[in-house]
PDB file of C-alpha atoms in Angstrom:
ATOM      1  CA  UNK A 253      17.678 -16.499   9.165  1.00 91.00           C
ATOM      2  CA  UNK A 254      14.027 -15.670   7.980  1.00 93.00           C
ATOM      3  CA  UNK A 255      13.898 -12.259   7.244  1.00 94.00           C
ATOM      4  CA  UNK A 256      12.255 -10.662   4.059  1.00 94.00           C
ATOM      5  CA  UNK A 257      11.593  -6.966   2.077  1.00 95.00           C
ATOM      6  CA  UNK A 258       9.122  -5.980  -0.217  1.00 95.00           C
ATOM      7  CA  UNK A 259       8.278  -2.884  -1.763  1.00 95.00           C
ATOM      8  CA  UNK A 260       5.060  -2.729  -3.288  1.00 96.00           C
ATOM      9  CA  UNK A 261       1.053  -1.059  -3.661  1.00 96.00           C
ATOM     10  CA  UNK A 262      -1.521  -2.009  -0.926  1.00 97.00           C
ATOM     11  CA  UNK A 263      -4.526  -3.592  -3.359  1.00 95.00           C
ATOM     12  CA  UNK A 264      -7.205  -1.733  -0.500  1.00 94.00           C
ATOM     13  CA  UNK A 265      -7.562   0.394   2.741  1.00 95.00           C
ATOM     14  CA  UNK A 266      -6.144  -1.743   5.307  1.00 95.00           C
ATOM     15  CA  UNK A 267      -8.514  -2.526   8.425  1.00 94.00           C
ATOM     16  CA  UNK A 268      -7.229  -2.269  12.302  1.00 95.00           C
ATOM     17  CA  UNK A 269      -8.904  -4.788  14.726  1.00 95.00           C
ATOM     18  CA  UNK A 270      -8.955  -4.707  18.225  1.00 94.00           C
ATOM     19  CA  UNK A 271      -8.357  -7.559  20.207  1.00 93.00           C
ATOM     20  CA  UNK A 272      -8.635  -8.901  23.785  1.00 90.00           C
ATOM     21  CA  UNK A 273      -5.948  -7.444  25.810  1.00 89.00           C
ATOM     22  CA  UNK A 274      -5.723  -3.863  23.730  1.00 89.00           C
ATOM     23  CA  UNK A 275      -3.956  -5.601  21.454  1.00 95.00           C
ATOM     24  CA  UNK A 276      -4.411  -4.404  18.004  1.00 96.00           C
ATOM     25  CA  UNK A 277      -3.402  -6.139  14.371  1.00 96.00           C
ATOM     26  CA  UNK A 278      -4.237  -5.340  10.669  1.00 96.00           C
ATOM     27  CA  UNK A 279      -4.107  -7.386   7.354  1.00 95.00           C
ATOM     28  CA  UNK A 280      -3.033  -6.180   4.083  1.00 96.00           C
ATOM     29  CA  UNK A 281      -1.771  -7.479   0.881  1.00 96.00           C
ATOM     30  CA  UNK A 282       1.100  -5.594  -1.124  1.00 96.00           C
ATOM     31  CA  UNK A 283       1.004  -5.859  -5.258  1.00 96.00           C
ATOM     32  CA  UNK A 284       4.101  -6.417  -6.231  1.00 95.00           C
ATOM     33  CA  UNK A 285       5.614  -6.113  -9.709  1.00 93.00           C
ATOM     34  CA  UNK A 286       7.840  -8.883 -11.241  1.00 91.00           C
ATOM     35  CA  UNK A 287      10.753  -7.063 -12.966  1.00 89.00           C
ATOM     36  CA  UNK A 288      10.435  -9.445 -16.233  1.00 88.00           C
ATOM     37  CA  UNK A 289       7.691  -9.209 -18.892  1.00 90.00           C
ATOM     38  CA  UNK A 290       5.793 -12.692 -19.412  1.00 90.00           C
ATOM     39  CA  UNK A 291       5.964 -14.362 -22.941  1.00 92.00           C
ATOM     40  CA  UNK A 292       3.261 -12.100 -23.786  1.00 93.00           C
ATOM     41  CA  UNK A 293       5.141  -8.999 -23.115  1.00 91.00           C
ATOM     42  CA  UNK A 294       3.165  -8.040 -19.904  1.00 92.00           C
ATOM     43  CA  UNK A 295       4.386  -7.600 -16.378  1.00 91.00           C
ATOM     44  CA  UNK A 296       3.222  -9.844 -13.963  1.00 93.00           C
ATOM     45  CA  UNK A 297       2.105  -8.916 -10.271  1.00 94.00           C
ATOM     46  CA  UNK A 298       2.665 -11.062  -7.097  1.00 95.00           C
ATOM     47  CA  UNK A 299      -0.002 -10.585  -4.381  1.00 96.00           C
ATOM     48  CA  UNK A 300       1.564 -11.133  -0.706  1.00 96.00           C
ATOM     49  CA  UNK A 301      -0.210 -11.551   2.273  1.00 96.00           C
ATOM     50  CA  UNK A 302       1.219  -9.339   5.083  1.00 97.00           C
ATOM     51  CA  UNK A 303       0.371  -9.053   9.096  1.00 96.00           C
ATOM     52  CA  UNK A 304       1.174  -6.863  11.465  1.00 97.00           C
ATOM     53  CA  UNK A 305       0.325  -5.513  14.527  1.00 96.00           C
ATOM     54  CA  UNK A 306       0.671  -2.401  17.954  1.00 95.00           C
ATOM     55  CA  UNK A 307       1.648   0.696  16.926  1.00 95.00           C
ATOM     56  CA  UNK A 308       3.116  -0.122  13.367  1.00 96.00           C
ATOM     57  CA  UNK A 309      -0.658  -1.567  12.559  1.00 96.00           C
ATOM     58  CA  UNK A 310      -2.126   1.649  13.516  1.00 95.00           C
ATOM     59  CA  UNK A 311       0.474   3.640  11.692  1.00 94.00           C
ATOM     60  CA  UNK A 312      -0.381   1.620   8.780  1.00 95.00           C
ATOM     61  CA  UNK A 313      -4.157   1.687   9.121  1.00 95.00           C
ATOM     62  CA  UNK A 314      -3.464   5.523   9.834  1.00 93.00           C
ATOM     63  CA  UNK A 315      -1.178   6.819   7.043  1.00 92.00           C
ATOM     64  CA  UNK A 316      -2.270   3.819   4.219  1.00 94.00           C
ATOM     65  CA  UNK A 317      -5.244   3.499   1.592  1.00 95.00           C
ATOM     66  CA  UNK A 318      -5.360   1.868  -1.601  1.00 95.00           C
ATOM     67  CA  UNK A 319      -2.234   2.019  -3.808  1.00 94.00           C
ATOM     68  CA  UNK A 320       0.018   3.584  -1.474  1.00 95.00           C
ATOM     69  CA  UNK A 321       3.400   2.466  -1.989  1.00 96.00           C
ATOM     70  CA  UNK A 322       5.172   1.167   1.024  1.00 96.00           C
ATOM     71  CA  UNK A 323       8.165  -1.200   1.911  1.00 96.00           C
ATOM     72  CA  UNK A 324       8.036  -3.792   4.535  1.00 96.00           C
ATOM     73  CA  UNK A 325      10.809  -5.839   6.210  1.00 97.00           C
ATOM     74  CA  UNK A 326       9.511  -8.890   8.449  1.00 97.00           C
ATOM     75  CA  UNK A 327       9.653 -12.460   8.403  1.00 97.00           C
ATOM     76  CA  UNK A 328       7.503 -15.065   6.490  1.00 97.00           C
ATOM     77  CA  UNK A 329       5.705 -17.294   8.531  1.00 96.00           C
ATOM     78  CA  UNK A 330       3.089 -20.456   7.456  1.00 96.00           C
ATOM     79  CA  UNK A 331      -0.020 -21.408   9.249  1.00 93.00           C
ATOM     80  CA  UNK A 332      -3.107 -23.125   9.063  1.00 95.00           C
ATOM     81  CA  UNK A 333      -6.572 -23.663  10.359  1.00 92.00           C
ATOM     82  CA  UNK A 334     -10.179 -25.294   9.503  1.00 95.00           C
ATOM     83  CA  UNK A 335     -12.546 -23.144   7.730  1.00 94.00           C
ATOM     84  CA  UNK A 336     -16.483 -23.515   8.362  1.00 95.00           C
ATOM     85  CA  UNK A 337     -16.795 -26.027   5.792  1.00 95.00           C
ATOM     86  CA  UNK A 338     -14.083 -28.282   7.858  1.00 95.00           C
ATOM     87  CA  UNK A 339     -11.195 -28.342   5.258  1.00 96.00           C
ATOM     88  CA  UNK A 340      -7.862 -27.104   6.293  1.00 96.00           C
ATOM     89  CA  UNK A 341      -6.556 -23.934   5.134  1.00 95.00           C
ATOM     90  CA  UNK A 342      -2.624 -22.973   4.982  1.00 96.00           C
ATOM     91  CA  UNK A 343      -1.620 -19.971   4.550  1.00 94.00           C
ATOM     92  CA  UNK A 344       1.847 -18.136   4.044  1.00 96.00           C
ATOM     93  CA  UNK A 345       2.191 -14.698   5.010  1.00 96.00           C
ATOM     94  CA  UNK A 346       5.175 -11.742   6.253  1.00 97.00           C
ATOM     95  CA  UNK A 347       4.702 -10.500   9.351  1.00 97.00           C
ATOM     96  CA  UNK A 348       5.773  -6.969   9.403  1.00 97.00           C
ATOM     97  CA  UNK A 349       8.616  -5.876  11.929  1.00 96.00           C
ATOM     98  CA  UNK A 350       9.117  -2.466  10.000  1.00 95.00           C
ATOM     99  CA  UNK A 351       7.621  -0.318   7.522  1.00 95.00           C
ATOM    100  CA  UNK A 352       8.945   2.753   5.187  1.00 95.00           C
ATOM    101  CA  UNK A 353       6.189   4.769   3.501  1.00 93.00           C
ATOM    102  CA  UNK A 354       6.825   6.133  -0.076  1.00 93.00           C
ATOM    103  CA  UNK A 355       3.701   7.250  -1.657  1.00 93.00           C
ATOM    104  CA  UNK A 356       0.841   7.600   0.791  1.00 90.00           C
ATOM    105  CA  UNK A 357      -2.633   7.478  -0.334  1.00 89.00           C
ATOM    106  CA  UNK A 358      -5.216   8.355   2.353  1.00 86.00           C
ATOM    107  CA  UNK A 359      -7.803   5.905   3.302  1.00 84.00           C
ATOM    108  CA  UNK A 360     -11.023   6.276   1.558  1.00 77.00           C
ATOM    109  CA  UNK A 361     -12.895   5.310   4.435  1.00 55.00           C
ATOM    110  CA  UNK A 362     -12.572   8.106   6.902  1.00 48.00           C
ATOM    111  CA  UNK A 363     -12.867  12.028   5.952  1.00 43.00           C
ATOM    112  CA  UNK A 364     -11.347  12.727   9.002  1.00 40.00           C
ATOM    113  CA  UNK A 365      -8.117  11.403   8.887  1.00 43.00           C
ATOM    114  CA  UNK A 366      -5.678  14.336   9.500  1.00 42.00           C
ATOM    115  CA  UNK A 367      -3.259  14.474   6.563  1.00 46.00           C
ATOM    116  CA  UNK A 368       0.243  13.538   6.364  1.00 47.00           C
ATOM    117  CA  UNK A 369       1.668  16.834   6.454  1.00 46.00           C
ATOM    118  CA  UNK A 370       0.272  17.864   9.659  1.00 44.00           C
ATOM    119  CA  UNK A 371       3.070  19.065  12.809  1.00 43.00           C
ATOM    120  CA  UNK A 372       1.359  16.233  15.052  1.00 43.00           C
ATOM    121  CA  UNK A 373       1.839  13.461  11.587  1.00 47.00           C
ATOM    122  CA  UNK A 374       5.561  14.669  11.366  1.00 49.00           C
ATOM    123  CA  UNK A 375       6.315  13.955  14.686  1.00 48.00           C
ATOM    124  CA  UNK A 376       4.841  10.161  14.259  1.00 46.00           C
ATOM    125  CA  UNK A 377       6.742   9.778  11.150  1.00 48.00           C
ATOM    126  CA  UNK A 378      10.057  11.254  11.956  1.00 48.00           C
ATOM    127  CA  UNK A 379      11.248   7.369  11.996  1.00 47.00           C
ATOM    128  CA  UNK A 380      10.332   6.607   8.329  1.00 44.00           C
ATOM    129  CA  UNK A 381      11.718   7.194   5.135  1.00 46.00           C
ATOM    130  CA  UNK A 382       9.707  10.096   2.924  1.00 44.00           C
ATOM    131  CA  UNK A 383      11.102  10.296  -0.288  1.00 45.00           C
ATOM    132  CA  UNK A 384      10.731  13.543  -2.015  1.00 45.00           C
ATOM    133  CA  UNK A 385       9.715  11.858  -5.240  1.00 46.00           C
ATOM    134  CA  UNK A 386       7.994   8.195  -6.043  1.00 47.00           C
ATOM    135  CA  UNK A 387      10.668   5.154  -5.999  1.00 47.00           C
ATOM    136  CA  UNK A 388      10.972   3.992  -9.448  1.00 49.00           C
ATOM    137  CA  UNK A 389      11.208   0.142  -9.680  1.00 49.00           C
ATOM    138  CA  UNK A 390      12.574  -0.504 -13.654  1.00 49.00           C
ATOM    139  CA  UNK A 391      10.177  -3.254 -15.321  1.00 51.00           C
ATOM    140  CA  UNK A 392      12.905  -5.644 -18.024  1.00 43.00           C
TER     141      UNK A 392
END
C-alpha cells in the first residue's frame, strides 16, 4: 500500500498550469513541523514536495496562499529527469488524491479572488473539513 497524510503550511502561493488536453496541475510544498526539539532545543521543519492536479489543483490554487494550513492524503511517488546542464535529477514527491483545508490564507497574487465565505465558495467546499478554530499540532 502507498498511501500517505500530511498536515502542514504551504511555504508560497501555489501556481495552476494548463496543459495540453485542458488538463490542469499545480506544485506546492507543505512545511511541516517535526514534533521533537533538536539538541539545540529548536523544532525542526520538513519541506515536502507535493503534486496535484483537475479540480483539486484549482481548488488549491483557488482557496490557498502562503501559510495556509492544509492536510493532504496521496501517495508518494519518485521520478527523475535530465536538467539543462545534462545531469539527472530524482525527485520524490506526494501526489495529492485529497485535500482538507484548515486555515486558509488567500493568495497574494490576485485581488480578485472571491473570499472563502462567499454562498458560491460554500457550495465548492461543502466536501472539506472547516474547522472552527486552527488545528493545534503539540511540539515535544
Amino acid at each position: 500500500m502507498n498511501q500517505g497524510g500530511l498536515v502542514g503550511r504551504l511555504t508560497k502561493d501555489p501556481v495552476l498550469r494548463q496543459l495540453s488536453r485542458n488538463r490542469v496541475q499545480s506544485h506546492f510544498s507543505l512545511a511541516i513541523n517535526r514534533n521533537y526539539k533538536n539538541s539545540r532545543g529548536e523544532v525542526e521543519t520538513d519541506f515536502i514536495l507535493c503534486t496535484v492536479w483537475g479540480k483539486l489543483a484549482e481548488h488549491i490554487v483557488r482557496f490557498c496562499g502562503k501559510g495556509s494550513l492544509i492536510g493532504i492524503n496521496g501517495r508518494i511517488q519518485s521520478r527523475s529527469f535530465m536538467n539543462e546542464e545534462s545531469t539527472k535529477i530524482y525527485i520524490t514527491e506526494v501526489v495529492v488524491e485529497d485535500v482538507r483545508f484548515y486555515r486558509l490564507k488567500p493568495p497574494d497574487s490576485d485581488g480578485s479572488k472571491v473570499p472563502p465565505s462567499s454562498s458560491v465558495n460554500q457550495e465548492i467546499l461543502k466536501d472539506f473539513v472547516l474547522p472552527e478554530k486552527e488545528l493545534q499540532l503539540p511540539v515535544v
